[in-house]
Amino acid sequence: MINAFLDYLSLEKKYSAHTITAYKTDLNSFKSFLIDNCNLEDLSEVNYSLIRSWIVNLVDNNVSNRTINRKVSSLKSFYKFLQKSNQIELNPLSKHKMLKVEKKVQVPFTAREINEAIKDIDKEESFVSVRNKLIVELFYSTGIRRTELINLKEHNISFSDKTIKVLGKRNKERYVPLLGSVIQTLKKYLQLKKEFSIGLGELFVTEKGNKIYETLVYRIINTYFSRVSSKEKKSPHILRHSFATHLLNEGADLNSVKELLGHSSLASTQVYTKNSLDVIKKVYNNAHPRSNKKE
C-alpha cells in the first residue's frame, strides 16, 4: 500500500524525490509503531483511536507539534489515496484537528544586510567567491527555491531575453527576469568556469566539477549572512522571503509576485504580505488627513 501511494505521488502528483522520501519515512514510522505496539500490520484496518495513540506516543517522546502535524498530514494524504482507490471506505483522519503550533515569524534580511553580504564576497576574486556571489544574487533577485537553484542548467539561461527558466514544484516551468547586475556576475562566473575546464551542463558546480548540493548552498548563505546580520535564521529561504517582501514593499502587485515565486495559489503568496503590512500602515498614518502622525 505504501509503495503504491509513493508511486502515485511520483508519477501522478509529480512530487520531488525529497518530498517522497519524507512521506515514506513518516508512513514507515507509523507502520512500525502499529507492529510494535498494536500487533497490526494491515494499514487498511487502522481506526482513529490507534492514530491517536501514535500521536500521544510522539508527544511523550518530545516530538514538536509542528513535526507531529507534518507526520499526520502525510498519513492523512495516504488514507485519502486508499479511499480514492476504494481500499477503504472512510478516512480515519477525516475529522482530525491539527495540534496548535506557535507561528514562526520569518524576518527578512534588509537591503543593507544583503548589500553588505555581497560586498563581503566581492573582496575575493576566486572561482568560488564569484560562484557564491552569483548564488546570493540569484536568490535575492529571482526568489527561487534552494532545490530550483541547485537544478539549474547552463542552457536555462537566455542572455538575449535576460531570463532564466526555472523548474519548480511538480515540474512546473516558469521564466524569471534577470537584472543587469546579475547578468554581469553570471557572465563572469561562466568565463571562470570555462577557464577551469569544469564541464557538466549544471550551472552551479564545486571546484572539483561536481554538482552543488543542499548543505553546501545553506552553508554559503549562513556563512556570509552571519557576518552582517544578527537575525536568528539565515538560510536560502530567508532570501526568498526577502525578495517577496521587498517587492511588495515597493508596490509590486500580489499576482506578479505569485508568478515570480512559482506559487500555485495566492494563499501561499499572502504569507509574505504580513511584513509589508507594517510599511502600508506607516504610509497610511503619514498620508491620511485624519491620522494621528505620532501613531
Coordinates of C-alpha atoms in Angstrom, one line a residue:
M1 CA 0.0 0.0 0.0
I2 CA 2.8 2.4 0.9
N3 CA 4.7 1.7 -2.3
A4 CA 1.6 2.2 -4.4
F5 CA 1.0 5.5 -2.7
L6 CA 4.6 6.6 -3.2
D7 CA 4.3 5.7 -6.9
Y8 CA 1.2 7.8 -7.1
L9 CA 3.0 10.8 -5.6
S10 CA 5.9 10.4 -8.0
L11 CA 4.1 9.5 -11.3
E12 CA 0.8 11.4 -11.0
K13 CA 1.4 14.2 -8.5
K14 CA 5.0 14.8 -9.7
Y15 CA 6.3 15.3 -6.2
S16 CA 10.1 15.7 -5.8
A17 CA 12.3 12.9 -4.6
H18 CA 12.9 14.8 -1.3
T19 CA 9.2 15.1 -0.6
I20 CA 8.5 11.4 -1.4
T21 CA 11.3 10.4 1.0
A22 CA 9.7 12.4 3.7
Y23 CA 6.3 10.7 3.1
K24 CA 8.0 7.3 3.1
T25 CA 9.8 8.0 6.4
D26 CA 6.5 9.2 8.1
L27 CA 4.5 6.2 6.9
N28 CA 7.1 3.6 7.8
S29 CA 7.4 5.2 11.2
F30 CA 3.7 4.8 11.7
K31 CA 3.7 1.3 10.4
S32 CA 6.5 0.3 12.8
F33 CA 4.5 1.8 15.7
L34 CA 1.5 -0.3 14.8
I35 CA 3.5 -3.5 14.6
D36 CA 5.4 -2.9 17.8
N37 CA 2.6 -1.6 19.9
C38 CA -0.7 -2.9 18.4
N39 CA 0.4 -6.1 16.7
L40 CA -1.2 -4.8 13.5
E41 CA 0.3 -4.8 10.0
D42 CA -2.6 -4.1 7.8
L43 CA -2.9 -0.3 7.4
S44 CA -6.4 -0.5 6.0
E45 CA -7.7 -1.7 9.3
V46 CA -6.5 1.3 11.3
N47 CA -9.0 3.5 13.2
Y48 CA -8.6 6.9 14.7
S49 CA -8.0 5.6 18.2
L50 CA -4.9 3.8 17.0
I51 CA -3.7 7.0 15.3
R52 CA -4.4 9.0 18.4
S53 CA -2.2 6.5 20.4
W54 CA 0.6 7.1 17.9
I55 CA 0.2 10.9 18.3
V56 CA 0.3 10.5 22.1
N57 CA 3.4 8.4 21.8
L58 CA 5.1 11.1 19.7
V59 CA 4.2 13.8 22.2
D60 CA 5.6 11.6 25.0
N61 CA 8.8 11.4 23.1
N62 CA 9.1 15.2 22.9
V63 CA 8.4 15.5 19.2
S64 CA 7.3 19.1 18.4
N65 CA 3.7 19.8 17.5
R66 CA 4.8 21.2 14.1
T67 CA 6.6 17.9 13.3
I68 CA 3.6 15.8 14.5
N69 CA 1.3 17.8 12.3
R70 CA 3.6 17.1 9.3
K71 CA 3.5 13.4 10.0
V72 CA -0.2 13.4 10.5
S73 CA -0.6 15.3 7.2
S74 CA 1.4 12.5 5.4
L75 CA -0.9 9.9 7.0
K76 CA -4.0 11.8 6.0
S77 CA -2.9 12.0 2.4
F78 CA -2.1 8.3 2.5
Y79 CA -5.6 7.4 3.7
K80 CA -7.2 9.8 1.1
F81 CA -5.3 7.8 -1.5
L82 CA -6.6 4.5 -0.1
Q83 CA -10.2 5.9 0.0
K84 CA -9.8 7.2 -3.6
S85 CA -8.6 3.8 -4.8
N86 CA -11.5 2.1 -3.0
Q87 CA -9.2 0.2 -0.5
I88 CA -11.1 1.8 2.5
E89 CA -14.5 3.4 2.9
L90 CA -13.7 6.1 5.4
N91 CA -10.6 8.1 6.1
P92 CA -9.8 7.6 9.8
L93 CA -8.4 11.2 9.9
S94 CA -11.3 13.0 8.2
K95 CA -12.3 14.8 11.4
H96 CA -8.8 15.2 13.0
K97 CA -7.8 18.7 14.1
M98 CA -4.2 19.6 13.9
L99 CA -2.3 20.4 17.0
K100 CA -1.7 24.1 17.8
V101 CA 1.6 25.5 16.9
E102 CA 3.2 28.8 17.5
K103 CA 3.6 30.7 14.3
K104 CA 7.2 31.4 13.5
V105 CA 7.8 34.9 12.2
Q106 CA 10.1 34.9 9.2
V107 CA 12.2 38.0 9.5
P108 CA 13.6 39.0 6.1
F109 CA 17.0 40.5 5.6
T110 CA 17.2 44.2 5.0
A111 CA 18.5 45.5 1.7
R112 CA 21.5 46.9 3.6
E113 CA 22.4 43.4 5.0
I114 CA 22.1 41.9 1.5
N115 CA 24.3 44.6 0.0
E116 CA 26.9 44.1 2.8
A117 CA 27.0 40.4 2.3
I118 CA 27.6 40.8 -1.4
K119 CA 30.4 43.4 -0.7
D120 CA 32.0 40.9 1.6
I121 CA 32.0 38.2 -1.1
D122 CA 33.5 40.8 -3.6
K123 CA 36.7 41.0 -1.5
E124 CA 37.9 37.9 -3.3
E125 CA 38.2 37.1 -7.0
S126 CA 38.3 33.4 -7.0
F127 CA 36.0 31.0 -8.8
V128 CA 34.3 30.0 -5.5
S129 CA 33.7 33.6 -4.4
V130 CA 32.2 34.6 -7.8
R131 CA 30.0 31.5 -7.7
N132 CA 28.9 32.3 -4.2
K133 CA 28.1 35.9 -5.1
L134 CA 26.0 34.7 -8.0
I135 CA 24.1 32.3 -5.7
V136 CA 23.3 35.2 -3.3
E137 CA 22.3 37.5 -6.2
L138 CA 20.1 34.9 -7.8
F139 CA 18.3 34.0 -4.6
Y140 CA 17.6 37.7 -3.9
S141 CA 16.8 38.9 -7.4
T142 CA 14.6 35.9 -8.5
G143 CA 13.2 34.4 -5.3
I144 CA 13.9 30.9 -6.4
R145 CA 13.9 27.9 -4.0
R146 CA 17.1 26.2 -3.0
T147 CA 16.3 23.0 -5.0
E148 CA 15.4 25.1 -8.0
L149 CA 18.8 26.8 -7.9
I150 CA 20.7 23.6 -7.4
N151 CA 19.0 22.1 -10.5
L152 CA 19.6 25.0 -12.8
K153 CA 21.3 24.1 -16.1
E154 CA 23.5 26.4 -18.3
H155 CA 21.0 26.1 -21.1
N156 CA 18.3 27.5 -18.8
I157 CA 19.8 31.0 -19.3
S158 CA 18.8 33.3 -22.1
F159 CA 21.1 36.3 -22.4
S160 CA 19.1 37.7 -25.3
D161 CA 15.8 37.7 -23.3
K162 CA 17.5 38.3 -20.0
T163 CA 15.6 35.5 -18.4
I164 CA 16.2 32.2 -16.6
K165 CA 14.0 29.1 -16.9
V166 CA 13.2 27.6 -13.5
L167 CA 11.9 24.1 -13.0
G168 CA 9.6 24.4 -9.9
K169 CA 7.5 22.0 -7.9
R170 CA 5.7 19.3 -9.8
N171 CA 7.9 20.0 -12.8
K172 CA 6.2 23.3 -13.5
E173 CA 8.3 25.7 -15.6
R174 CA 8.4 29.4 -15.2
Y175 CA 10.6 32.2 -16.7
V176 CA 12.1 34.8 -14.3
P177 CA 13.7 38.0 -15.5
L178 CA 17.4 38.7 -14.7
L179 CA 18.8 42.0 -13.5
G180 CA 21.6 43.6 -15.4
S181 CA 24.0 43.3 -12.4
V182 CA 23.2 39.6 -12.1
I183 CA 23.9 39.0 -15.8
Q184 CA 27.3 40.6 -15.4
T185 CA 28.1 38.3 -12.5
L186 CA 26.7 35.3 -14.4
K187 CA 29.0 36.0 -17.4
K188 CA 32.0 36.4 -15.2
Y189 CA 31.2 33.1 -13.4
L190 CA 30.7 31.2 -16.7
Q191 CA 34.0 32.5 -18.0
L192 CA 35.8 31.3 -14.9
K193 CA 34.0 28.0 -15.1
K194 CA 35.3 27.7 -18.7
E195 CA 38.9 28.6 -17.7
F196 CA 38.8 26.0 -15.0
S197 CA 37.7 23.5 -17.7
I198 CA 34.8 22.5 -15.5
G199 CA 32.3 20.5 -17.5
L200 CA 28.8 19.4 -16.8
G201 CA 25.6 21.1 -18.0
E202 CA 24.8 22.0 -14.4
L203 CA 25.0 25.8 -13.8
F204 CA 26.4 25.6 -10.3
V205 CA 29.3 23.2 -9.5
T206 CA 32.0 22.7 -6.9
E207 CA 35.7 23.4 -7.6
K208 CA 36.0 19.7 -8.4
G209 CA 33.3 20.0 -11.1
N210 CA 30.6 18.2 -9.2
K211 CA 27.0 19.4 -8.9
I212 CA 26.5 21.5 -5.8
Y213 CA 24.3 20.2 -3.0
E214 CA 21.8 21.4 -0.5
T215 CA 24.0 21.6 2.6
L216 CA 26.7 23.5 0.7
V217 CA 24.2 26.1 -0.5
Y218 CA 22.9 26.5 3.0
R219 CA 26.4 26.8 4.4
I220 CA 27.3 29.5 1.8
I221 CA 24.2 31.7 2.8
N222 CA 24.6 31.1 6.5
T223 CA 28.3 31.9 6.5
Y224 CA 28.1 35.3 4.7
F225 CA 25.0 36.5 6.4
S226 CA 26.2 35.5 9.9
R227 CA 28.8 38.3 9.3
V228 CA 26.3 41.0 8.5
S229 CA 23.1 40.1 10.3
S230 CA 22.1 39.2 13.9
K231 CA 18.9 37.6 12.8
E232 CA 18.2 34.1 14.2
K233 CA 17.6 32.4 10.9
K234 CA 20.0 32.8 8.0
S235 CA 19.0 30.5 5.2
P236 CA 18.3 30.5 1.4
H237 CA 14.6 30.6 2.3
I238 CA 15.0 33.9 4.1
L239 CA 16.5 35.4 0.9
R240 CA 13.4 34.1 -1.0
H241 CA 11.3 35.7 1.8
S242 CA 13.3 39.0 1.5
F243 CA 12.8 39.0 -2.3
A244 CA 9.0 38.8 -1.9
T245 CA 8.7 41.2 1.0
H246 CA 10.9 43.9 -0.6
L247 CA 8.9 43.6 -3.9
L248 CA 5.6 44.0 -2.1
N249 CA 7.0 46.9 0.0
E250 CA 7.9 48.7 -3.3
G251 CA 4.4 48.3 -4.7
A252 CA 4.5 45.1 -6.7
D253 CA 1.1 43.5 -7.0
L254 CA 0.5 40.2 -5.4
N255 CA -0.3 38.3 -8.6
S256 CA 3.1 39.3 -10.1
V257 CA 4.9 38.1 -7.0
K258 CA 2.9 34.9 -7.0
E259 CA 4.1 34.1 -10.6
L260 CA 7.7 35.0 -9.9
L261 CA 7.7 32.7 -6.8
G262 CA 6.1 29.9 -8.7
H263 CA 3.2 29.6 -6.3
S264 CA 0.1 27.7 -7.4
S265 CA -2.3 29.9 -5.4
L266 CA -2.4 33.4 -3.9
A267 CA -2.8 31.9 -0.4
S268 CA 0.8 30.8 -0.5
T269 CA 2.0 34.2 -1.5
Q270 CA -0.1 36.1 1.1
V271 CA 2.1 34.9 3.9
Y272 CA 4.7 37.5 2.6
T273 CA 2.2 40.4 3.0
K274 CA 2.5 40.5 6.8
N275 CA 5.8 42.3 6.7
S276 CA 4.7 44.7 4.0
L277 CA 1.6 45.5 6.0
D278 CA 3.8 47.4 8.5
V279 CA 5.0 49.6 5.7
I280 CA 1.5 50.1 4.4
K281 CA 0.4 51.2 7.9
K282 CA 3.2 53.8 8.1
V283 CA 2.3 55.2 4.7
Y284 CA -1.4 55.3 5.7
N285 CA -0.7 57.0 9.0
N286 CA 1.6 59.6 7.4
A287 CA -0.8 60.3 4.5
H288 CA -4.3 60.2 5.8
P289 CA -5.7 63.7 6.8
R290 CA -7.4 62.3 9.9
S291 CA -4.4 60.3 11.1
N292 CA -2.5 60.9 14.2
K293 CA 1.0 61.3 12.8
K294 CA 2.5 60.1 16.1
E295 CA 0.9 56.7 15.8

